[in-house]
mmCIF file of C-alpha atoms in Angstrom:
data_model
loop_
_atom_site.group_PDB
_atom_site.id
_atom_site.type_symbol
_atom_site.label_atom_id
_atom_site.label_comp_id
_atom_site.label_asym_id
_atom_site.label_seq_id
_atom_site.Cartn_x
_atom_site.Cartn_y
_atom_site.Cartn_z
ATOM 1 C CA UNK A 220 0.000 0.000 0.000
ATOM 2 C CA UNK A 221 1.293 3.481 -0.901
ATOM 3 C CA UNK A 222 1.085 5.027 2.548
ATOM 4 C CA UNK A 223 3.146 2.256 4.142
ATOM 5 C CA UNK A 224 5.911 2.715 1.570
ATOM 6 C CA UNK A 225 5.972 6.470 2.095
ATOM 7 C CA UNK A 226 6.001 6.055 5.864
ATOM 8 C CA UNK A 227 9.049 3.792 5.710
ATOM 9 C CA UNK A 228 11.019 6.548 3.970
ATOM 10 C CA UNK A 229 10.417 8.890 6.883
ATOM 11 C CA UNK A 230 11.301 6.369 9.582
ATOM 12 C CA UNK A 231 14.811 6.869 10.883
ATOM 13 C CA UNK A 232 17.036 5.215 13.434
ATOM 14 C CA UNK A 233 18.222 6.890 16.635
ATOM 15 C CA UNK A 234 22.014 7.139 16.669
ATOM 16 C CA UNK A 235 23.811 5.205 19.386
ATOM 17 C CA UNK A 236 25.140 7.118 22.383
ATOM 18 C CA UNK A 237 27.883 6.174 24.753
ATOM 19 C CA UNK A 238 26.647 3.853 27.459
ATOM 20 C CA UNK A 239 27.523 6.308 30.234
ATOM 21 C CA UNK A 240 24.488 6.789 32.468
ATOM 22 C CA UNK A 241 24.175 10.546 32.767
ATOM 23 C CA UNK A 242 21.292 13.001 32.907
ATOM 24 C CA UNK A 243 22.492 14.585 29.677
ATOM 25 C CA UNK A 244 22.607 11.286 27.788
ATOM 26 C CA UNK A 245 19.144 10.338 29.014
ATOM 27 C CA UNK A 246 17.622 13.651 27.935
ATOM 28 C CA UNK A 247 19.274 13.372 24.509
ATOM 29 C CA UNK A 248 18.087 9.829 23.898
ATOM 30 C CA UNK A 249 14.570 10.415 25.187
ATOM 31 C CA UNK A 250 14.274 13.579 23.115
ATOM 32 C CA UNK A 251 15.223 11.684 19.965
ATOM 33 C CA UNK A 252 12.633 9.010 20.691
ATOM 34 C CA UNK A 253 9.851 11.609 20.809
ATOM 35 C CA UNK A 254 11.250 13.538 17.844
ATOM 36 C CA UNK A 255 10.984 10.325 15.861
ATOM 37 C CA UNK A 256 7.340 9.979 16.859
ATOM 38 C CA UNK A 257 6.618 13.583 15.834
ATOM 39 C CA UNK A 258 8.050 12.881 12.390
ATOM 40 C CA UNK A 259 5.856 9.793 12.024
ATOM 41 C CA UNK A 260 2.774 11.560 13.395
ATOM 42 C CA UNK A 261 3.206 14.560 11.094
ATOM 43 C CA UNK A 262 3.662 12.352 8.059
ATOM 44 C CA UNK A 263 0.653 10.230 8.975
ATOM 45 C CA UNK A 264 -1.619 13.265 9.206
ATOM 46 C CA UNK A 265 -0.278 14.535 5.885
ATOM 47 C CA UNK A 266 -1.215 11.195 4.379
ATOM 48 C CA UNK A 267 -4.734 11.338 5.842
ATOM 49 C CA UNK A 268 -5.223 14.615 3.974
ATOM 50 C CA UNK A 269 -3.857 13.137 0.752
ATOM 51 C CA UNK A 270 -5.750 9.855 1.111
ATOM 52 C CA UNK A 271 -8.872 10.683 3.174
ATOM 53 C CA UNK A 272 -10.402 7.306 2.343
ATOM 54 C CA UNK A 273 -7.513 5.672 4.259
ATOM 55 C CA UNK A 274 -7.793 7.925 7.330
ATOM 56 C CA UNK A 275 -9.081 5.244 9.711
ATOM 57 C CA UNK A 276 -6.465 2.674 8.717
ATOM 58 C CA UNK A 277 -3.648 5.248 8.882
ATOM 59 C CA UNK A 278 -4.641 6.400 12.355
ATOM 60 C CA UNK A 279 -4.953 2.783 13.456
ATOM 61 C CA UNK A 280 -1.346 2.235 12.393
ATOM 62 C CA UNK A 281 -0.277 5.408 14.210
ATOM 63 C CA UNK A 282 -1.991 4.731 17.518
ATOM 64 C CA UNK A 283 -1.920 0.940 17.660
ATOM 65 C CA UNK A 284 1.530 0.283 16.191
ATOM 66 C CA UNK A 285 3.769 3.343 16.078
ATOM 67 C CA UNK A 286 2.803 4.943 19.392
ATOM 68 C CA UNK A 287 3.075 1.702 21.432
ATOM 69 C CA UNK A 288 6.504 1.150 19.865
ATOM 70 C CA UNK A 289 7.626 4.626 20.923
ATOM 71 C CA UNK A 290 6.240 4.090 24.424
ATOM 72 C CA UNK A 291 8.226 0.852 24.713
ATOM 73 C CA UNK A 292 11.399 2.681 23.714
ATOM 74 C CA UNK A 293 10.714 5.415 26.267
ATOM 75 C CA UNK A 294 9.985 2.802 28.955
ATOM 76 C CA UNK A 295 13.196 0.914 28.186
ATOM 77 C CA UNK A 296 15.189 4.134 28.398
ATOM 78 C CA UNK A 297 13.644 4.880 31.791
ATOM 79 C CA UNK A 298 14.730 1.450 33.049
ATOM 80 C CA UNK A 299 18.219 1.981 31.650
ATOM 81 C CA UNK A 300 18.600 5.493 33.091
ATOM 82 C CA UNK A 301 16.775 5.041 36.414
ATOM 83 C CA UNK A 302 19.927 6.183 38.236
ATOM 84 C CA UNK A 303 19.537 9.768 36.988
ATOM 85 C CA UNK A 304 16.737 12.140 38.100
ATOM 86 C CA UNK A 305 14.842 12.469 34.807
ATOM 87 C CA UNK A 306 15.096 8.755 34.100
ATOM 88 C CA UNK A 307 13.721 7.922 37.548
ATOM 89 C CA UNK A 308 10.858 10.392 37.088
ATOM 90 C CA UNK A 309 9.964 8.784 33.758
ATOM 91 C CA UNK A 310 10.127 5.367 35.409
ATOM 92 C CA UNK A 311 7.522 6.517 37.918
ATOM 93 C CA UNK A 312 5.344 7.863 35.099
ATOM 94 C CA UNK A 313 5.371 4.476 33.308
ATOM 95 C CA UNK A 314 5.291 2.411 36.527
ATOM 96 C CA UNK A 315 1.863 0.920 35.768
ATOM 97 C CA UNK A 316 3.267 -0.796 32.667
ATOM 98 C CA UNK A 317 6.171 -2.501 34.462
ATOM 99 C CA UNK A 318 5.931 -5.484 36.856
ATOM 100 C CA UNK A 319 6.552 -4.551 40.474
ATOM 101 C CA UNK A 320 9.296 -7.136 40.903
ATOM 102 C CA UNK A 321 11.197 -5.444 38.056
ATOM 103 C CA UNK A 322 10.680 -2.016 39.603
ATOM 104 C CA UNK A 323 11.809 -3.346 42.970
ATOM 105 C CA UNK A 324 15.016 -4.800 41.519
ATOM 106 C CA UNK A 325 15.793 -1.554 39.733
ATOM 107 C CA UNK A 326 15.128 0.549 42.823
ATOM 108 C CA UNK A 327 17.322 -1.672 45.021
ATOM 109 C CA UNK A 328 20.171 -1.312 42.526
ATOM 110 C CA UNK A 329 20.235 2.479 42.883
ATOM 111 C CA UNK A 330 22.297 4.538 45.281
ATOM 112 C CA UNK A 331 20.802 5.427 48.688
ATOM 113 C CA UNK A 332 20.701 9.056 47.602
ATOM 114 C CA UNK A 333 18.567 8.267 44.542
ATOM 115 C CA UNK A 334 16.317 5.885 46.498
ATOM 116 C CA UNK A 335 15.667 8.657 49.032
ATOM 117 C CA UNK A 336 14.925 11.245 46.345
ATOM 118 C CA UNK A 337 11.345 12.382 45.742
ATOM 119 C CA UNK A 338 10.713 9.986 42.856
ATOM 120 C CA UNK A 339 12.581 7.216 44.626
ATOM 121 C CA UNK A 340 10.062 7.568 47.451
ATOM 122 C CA UNK A 341 7.146 7.747 45.002
ATOM 123 C CA UNK A 342 8.261 4.556 43.289
ATOM 124 C CA UNK A 343 8.793 2.763 46.608
ATOM 125 C CA UNK A 344 5.307 3.764 47.769
ATOM 126 C CA UNK A 345 3.824 2.404 44.545
ATOM 127 C CA UNK A 346 5.673 -0.909 44.937
ATOM 128 C CA UNK A 347 4.518 -1.557 48.500
ATOM 129 C CA UNK A 348 0.909 -0.423 47.935
ATOM 130 C CA UNK A 349 -1.887 -2.561 46.518
ATOM 131 C CA UNK A 350 -3.611 -0.556 43.814
ATOM 132 C CA UNK A 351 -7.398 -0.392 43.666
ATOM 133 C CA UNK A 352 -8.994 -2.665 41.073
ATOM 134 C CA UNK A 353 -12.549 -3.294 39.959
ATOM 135 C CA UNK A 354 -14.356 -5.263 42.651
ATOM 136 C CA UNK A 355 -12.322 -3.735 45.506
ATOM 137 C CA UNK A 356 -13.691 -1.588 48.298
ATOM 138 C CA UNK A 357 -12.985 2.068 47.581
ATOM 139 C CA UNK A 358 -10.029 3.837 49.201
ATOM 140 C CA UNK A 359 -11.168 6.596 51.548
ATOM 141 C CA UNK A 360 -8.999 9.683 51.247
ATOM 142 C CA UNK A 361 -8.804 13.066 52.869
ATOM 143 C CA UNK A 362 -8.302 16.341 51.034
ATOM 144 C CA UNK A 363 -9.458 19.924 50.779
ATOM 145 C CA UNK A 364 -12.271 21.388 48.710
ATOM 146 C CA UNK A 365 -11.643 24.542 46.676
ATOM 147 C CA UNK A 366 -13.246 26.593 49.473
ATOM 148 C CA UNK A 367 -10.663 25.275 51.948
ATOM 149 C CA UNK A 368 -12.973 22.958 53.874
ATOM 150 C CA UNK A 369 -11.886 19.408 54.678
ATOM 151 C CA UNK A 370 -13.230 16.563 52.579
ATOM 152 C CA UNK A 371 -13.376 12.789 53.114
ATOM 153 C CA UNK A 372 -14.627 10.490 50.377
ATOM 154 C CA UNK A 373 -16.412 8.529 53.117
ATOM 155 C CA UNK A 374 -18.642 11.577 53.701
ATOM 156 C CA UNK A 375 -20.509 10.379 50.586
ATOM 157 C CA UNK A 376 -21.136 6.901 52.013
ATOM 158 C CA UNK A 377 -24.331 5.357 50.638
ATOM 159 C CA UNK A 378 -24.151 7.361 47.402
ATOM 160 C CA UNK A 379 -22.945 6.339 43.991
ATOM 161 C CA UNK A 380 -19.784 8.206 43.095
ATOM 162 C CA UNK A 381 -18.020 8.936 39.848
ATOM 163 C CA UNK A 382 -14.449 9.752 40.878
ATOM 164 C CA UNK A 383 -12.342 11.453 38.235
ATOM 165 C CA UNK A 384 -8.594 11.893 38.516
ATOM 166 C CA UNK A 385 -8.319 15.282 36.796
ATOM 167 C CA UNK A 386 -8.923 15.442 33.079
ATOM 168 C CA UNK A 387 -11.872 17.787 32.555
ATOM 169 C CA UNK A 388 -9.744 19.608 30.000
ATOM 170 C CA UNK A 389 -8.608 16.393 28.311
ATOM 171 C CA UNK A 390 -12.144 15.102 27.722
ATOM 172 C CA UNK A 391 -13.015 18.101 25.544
ATOM 173 C CA UNK A 392 -16.202 20.109 25.329
ATOM 174 C CA UNK A 393 -18.252 17.145 24.138
ATOM 175 C CA UNK A 394 -17.151 15.022 27.096
ATOM 176 C CA UNK A 395 -17.732 17.820 29.587
ATOM 177 C CA UNK A 396 -21.216 18.430 28.185
ATOM 178 C CA UNK A 397 -22.096 14.742 28.456
ATOM 179 C CA UNK A 398 -20.745 14.645 32.021
ATOM 180 C CA UNK A 399 -22.820 17.682 32.972
ATOM 181 C CA UNK A 400 -25.933 16.101 31.450
ATOM 182 C CA UNK A 401 -25.228 12.881 33.352
ATOM 183 C CA UNK A 402 -24.889 14.811 36.605
ATOM 184 C CA UNK A 403 -28.118 16.719 36.022
ATOM 185 C CA UNK A 404 -30.013 13.584 35.047
ATOM 186 C CA UNK A 405 -28.997 11.568 38.123
ATOM 187 C CA UNK A 406 -28.122 14.187 40.765
ATOM 188 C CA UNK A 407 -31.371 13.552 42.650
ATOM 189 C CA UNK A 408 -30.674 9.823 42.711
ATOM 190 C CA UNK A 409 -27.858 9.629 45.283
ATOM 191 C CA UNK A 410 -25.179 10.333 42.664
ATOM 192 C CA UNK A 411 -22.132 12.554 43.131
ATOM 193 C CA UNK A 412 -19.222 13.489 40.876
ATOM 194 C CA UNK A 413 -15.897 14.095 42.599
ATOM 195 C CA UNK A 414 -12.942 15.481 40.661
ATOM 196 C CA UNK A 415 -9.576 14.959 42.330
ATOM 197 C CA UNK A 416 -7.030 17.411 40.950
ATOM 198 C CA UNK A 417 -3.294 16.534 41.191
ATOM 199 C CA UNK A 418 -2.275 20.085 42.034
ATOM 200 C CA UNK A 419 0.138 21.640 44.518
ATOM 201 C CA UNK A 420 -1.880 24.349 46.280
ATOM 202 C CA UNK A 421 -5.328 25.563 47.264
ATOM 203 C CA UNK A 422 -4.873 28.536 44.943
ATOM 204 C CA UNK A 423 -4.334 26.183 42.004
ATOM 205 C CA UNK A 424 -7.446 24.196 42.954
ATOM 206 C CA UNK A 425 -9.469 27.418 43.036
ATOM 207 C CA UNK A 426 -8.238 28.218 39.529
ATOM 208 C CA UNK A 427 -9.514 24.859 38.281
ATOM 209 C CA UNK A 428 -12.918 25.629 39.778
ATOM 210 C CA UNK A 429 -12.992 28.995 37.989
ATOM 211 C CA UNK A 430 -11.980 27.364 34.722
ATOM 212 C CA UNK A 431 -14.577 24.597 35.035
ATOM 213 C CA UNK A 432 -17.499 26.018 37.065
ATOM 214 C CA UNK A 433 -19.445 22.777 37.355
ATOM 215 C CA UNK A 434 -21.404 21.763 40.481
ATOM 216 C CA UNK A 435 -19.072 18.840 41.201
ATOM 217 C CA UNK A 436 -16.902 18.400 44.275
ATOM 218 C CA UNK A 437 -13.380 19.611 43.436
ATOM 219 C CA UNK A 438 -10.746 18.314 45.834
ATOM 220 C CA UNK A 439 -7.004 17.774 46.204
ATOM 221 C CA UNK A 440 -4.512 16.765 48.880
ATOM 222 C CA UNK A 441 -1.695 18.835 47.286
ATOM 223 C CA UNK A 442 0.833 15.977 47.462
ATOM 224 C CA UNK A 443 1.049 15.701 43.658
ATOM 225 C CA UNK A 444 2.911 12.523 42.570
ATOM 226 C CA UNK A 445 3.294 11.320 46.160
ATOM 227 C CA UNK A 446 -0.454 11.570 46.758
ATOM 228 C CA UNK A 447 -2.019 8.502 48.420
ATOM 229 C CA UNK A 448 -4.844 8.910 45.888
ATOM 230 C CA UNK A 449 -2.493 8.693 42.909
ATOM 231 C CA UNK A 450 -0.556 5.797 44.422
ATOM 232 C CA UNK A 451 -3.488 3.742 45.740
ATOM 233 C CA UNK A 452 -5.847 4.280 42.830
ATOM 234 C CA UNK A 453 -2.957 3.729 40.405
ATOM 235 C CA UNK A 454 -3.577 6.813 38.297
ATOM 236 C CA UNK A 455 -1.428 8.533 35.695
ATOM 237 C CA UNK A 456 -3.586 9.324 32.660
ATOM 238 C CA UNK A 457 -6.137 12.115 33.038
ATOM 239 C CA UNK A 458 -8.926 11.510 33.410
ATOM 240 C CA UNK A 459 -8.798 8.118 35.053
ATOM 241 C CA UNK A 460 -12.357 7.359 36.150
ATOM 242 C CA UNK A 461 -13.776 5.161 38.892
ATOM 243 C CA UNK A 462 -17.431 4.338 39.431
ATOM 244 C CA UNK A 463 -18.145 3.459 43.062
ATOM 245 C CA UNK A 464 -21.516 1.943 43.933
ATOM 246 C CA UNK A 465 -23.612 2.715 47.008
ATOM 247 C CA UNK A 466 -21.886 -0.135 48.894
ATOM 248 C CA UNK A 467 -18.462 1.399 48.281
ATOM 249 C CA UNK A 468 -17.407 -1.170 45.664
ATOM 250 C CA UNK A 469 -15.413 0.011 42.641
ATOM 251 C CA UNK A 470 -17.462 -1.170 39.670
ATOM 252 C CA UNK A 471 -15.496 0.531 36.908
ATOM 253 C CA UNK A 472 -11.976 1.754 36.299
ATOM 254 C CA UNK A 473 -11.220 3.373 32.966
ATOM 255 C CA UNK A 474 -8.557 5.574 31.461
ATOM 256 C CA UNK A 475 -10.622 8.234 29.783
ATOM 257 C CA UNK A 476 -14.292 8.975 30.330
ATOM 258 C CA UNK A 477 -16.603 6.080 29.396
ATOM 259 C CA UNK A 478 -20.062 7.704 29.368
ATOM 260 C CA UNK A 479 -21.945 4.661 28.060
ATOM 261 C CA UNK A 480 -20.659 2.368 30.818
ATOM 262 C CA UNK A 481 -21.253 5.065 33.473
ATOM 263 C CA UNK A 482 -24.861 5.421 32.437
ATOM 264 C CA UNK A 483 -25.334 1.644 32.363
ATOM 265 C CA UNK A 484 -24.079 1.462 35.949
ATOM 266 C CA UNK A 485 -26.346 4.317 37.014
ATOM 267 C CA UNK A 486 -29.367 2.520 35.553
ATOM 268 C CA UNK A 487 -28.703 -0.650 37.565
#
């Protein structure tokens, strides 16, 4: 097929670097990985304009073949360069895609200084914590609302809860509109939407509320990547969504907003 042949021409190989594990080498290699993806992505979208009838198949190749390949390269670099700050941060970001025994071995191989760094502590907390899965009892957390008052998830006991880990911006206007309609439709039926924002301050949380003035509960604990919510619920992508039934059981976990499944659960 023409578009595959053209794509191959634009695919290039990352040059080899010295094996020295340094911050500079990591940043160079990781940058080249993502530059390669940008080249592929740009060319793919050019091809969708030239061959609109092949748009679906081209985007399938991009997102189901090329992007996963790039993510694997980035993940492998993070494992290789875990001993430098940016490599360790990336390792935490991709932690959900790597077995815990592998992460544990890598962490134990690092210097005490790196293990005691912020992302060393984040990774350790992830390793020793059981992440929430569908069928588990929800994790009760404490945080602050945008008005500064204290919030506990358990204060909504007996209600059905849609818990979102950030992501109102990521879901786009269409997603936000559907979410608002869902809230209005079921708000009188013991249903609450809670948006946990991974931010660093009350002022930042207030800004989110101004940007998205919806009647949902906005909350954060301001611990960012070391947040018990992020660690225990195993979140990274925004939004990551959890539907919790009136008995406190997590019935759904999804990366991205799944409106059809949410409404099915609300109708039960």
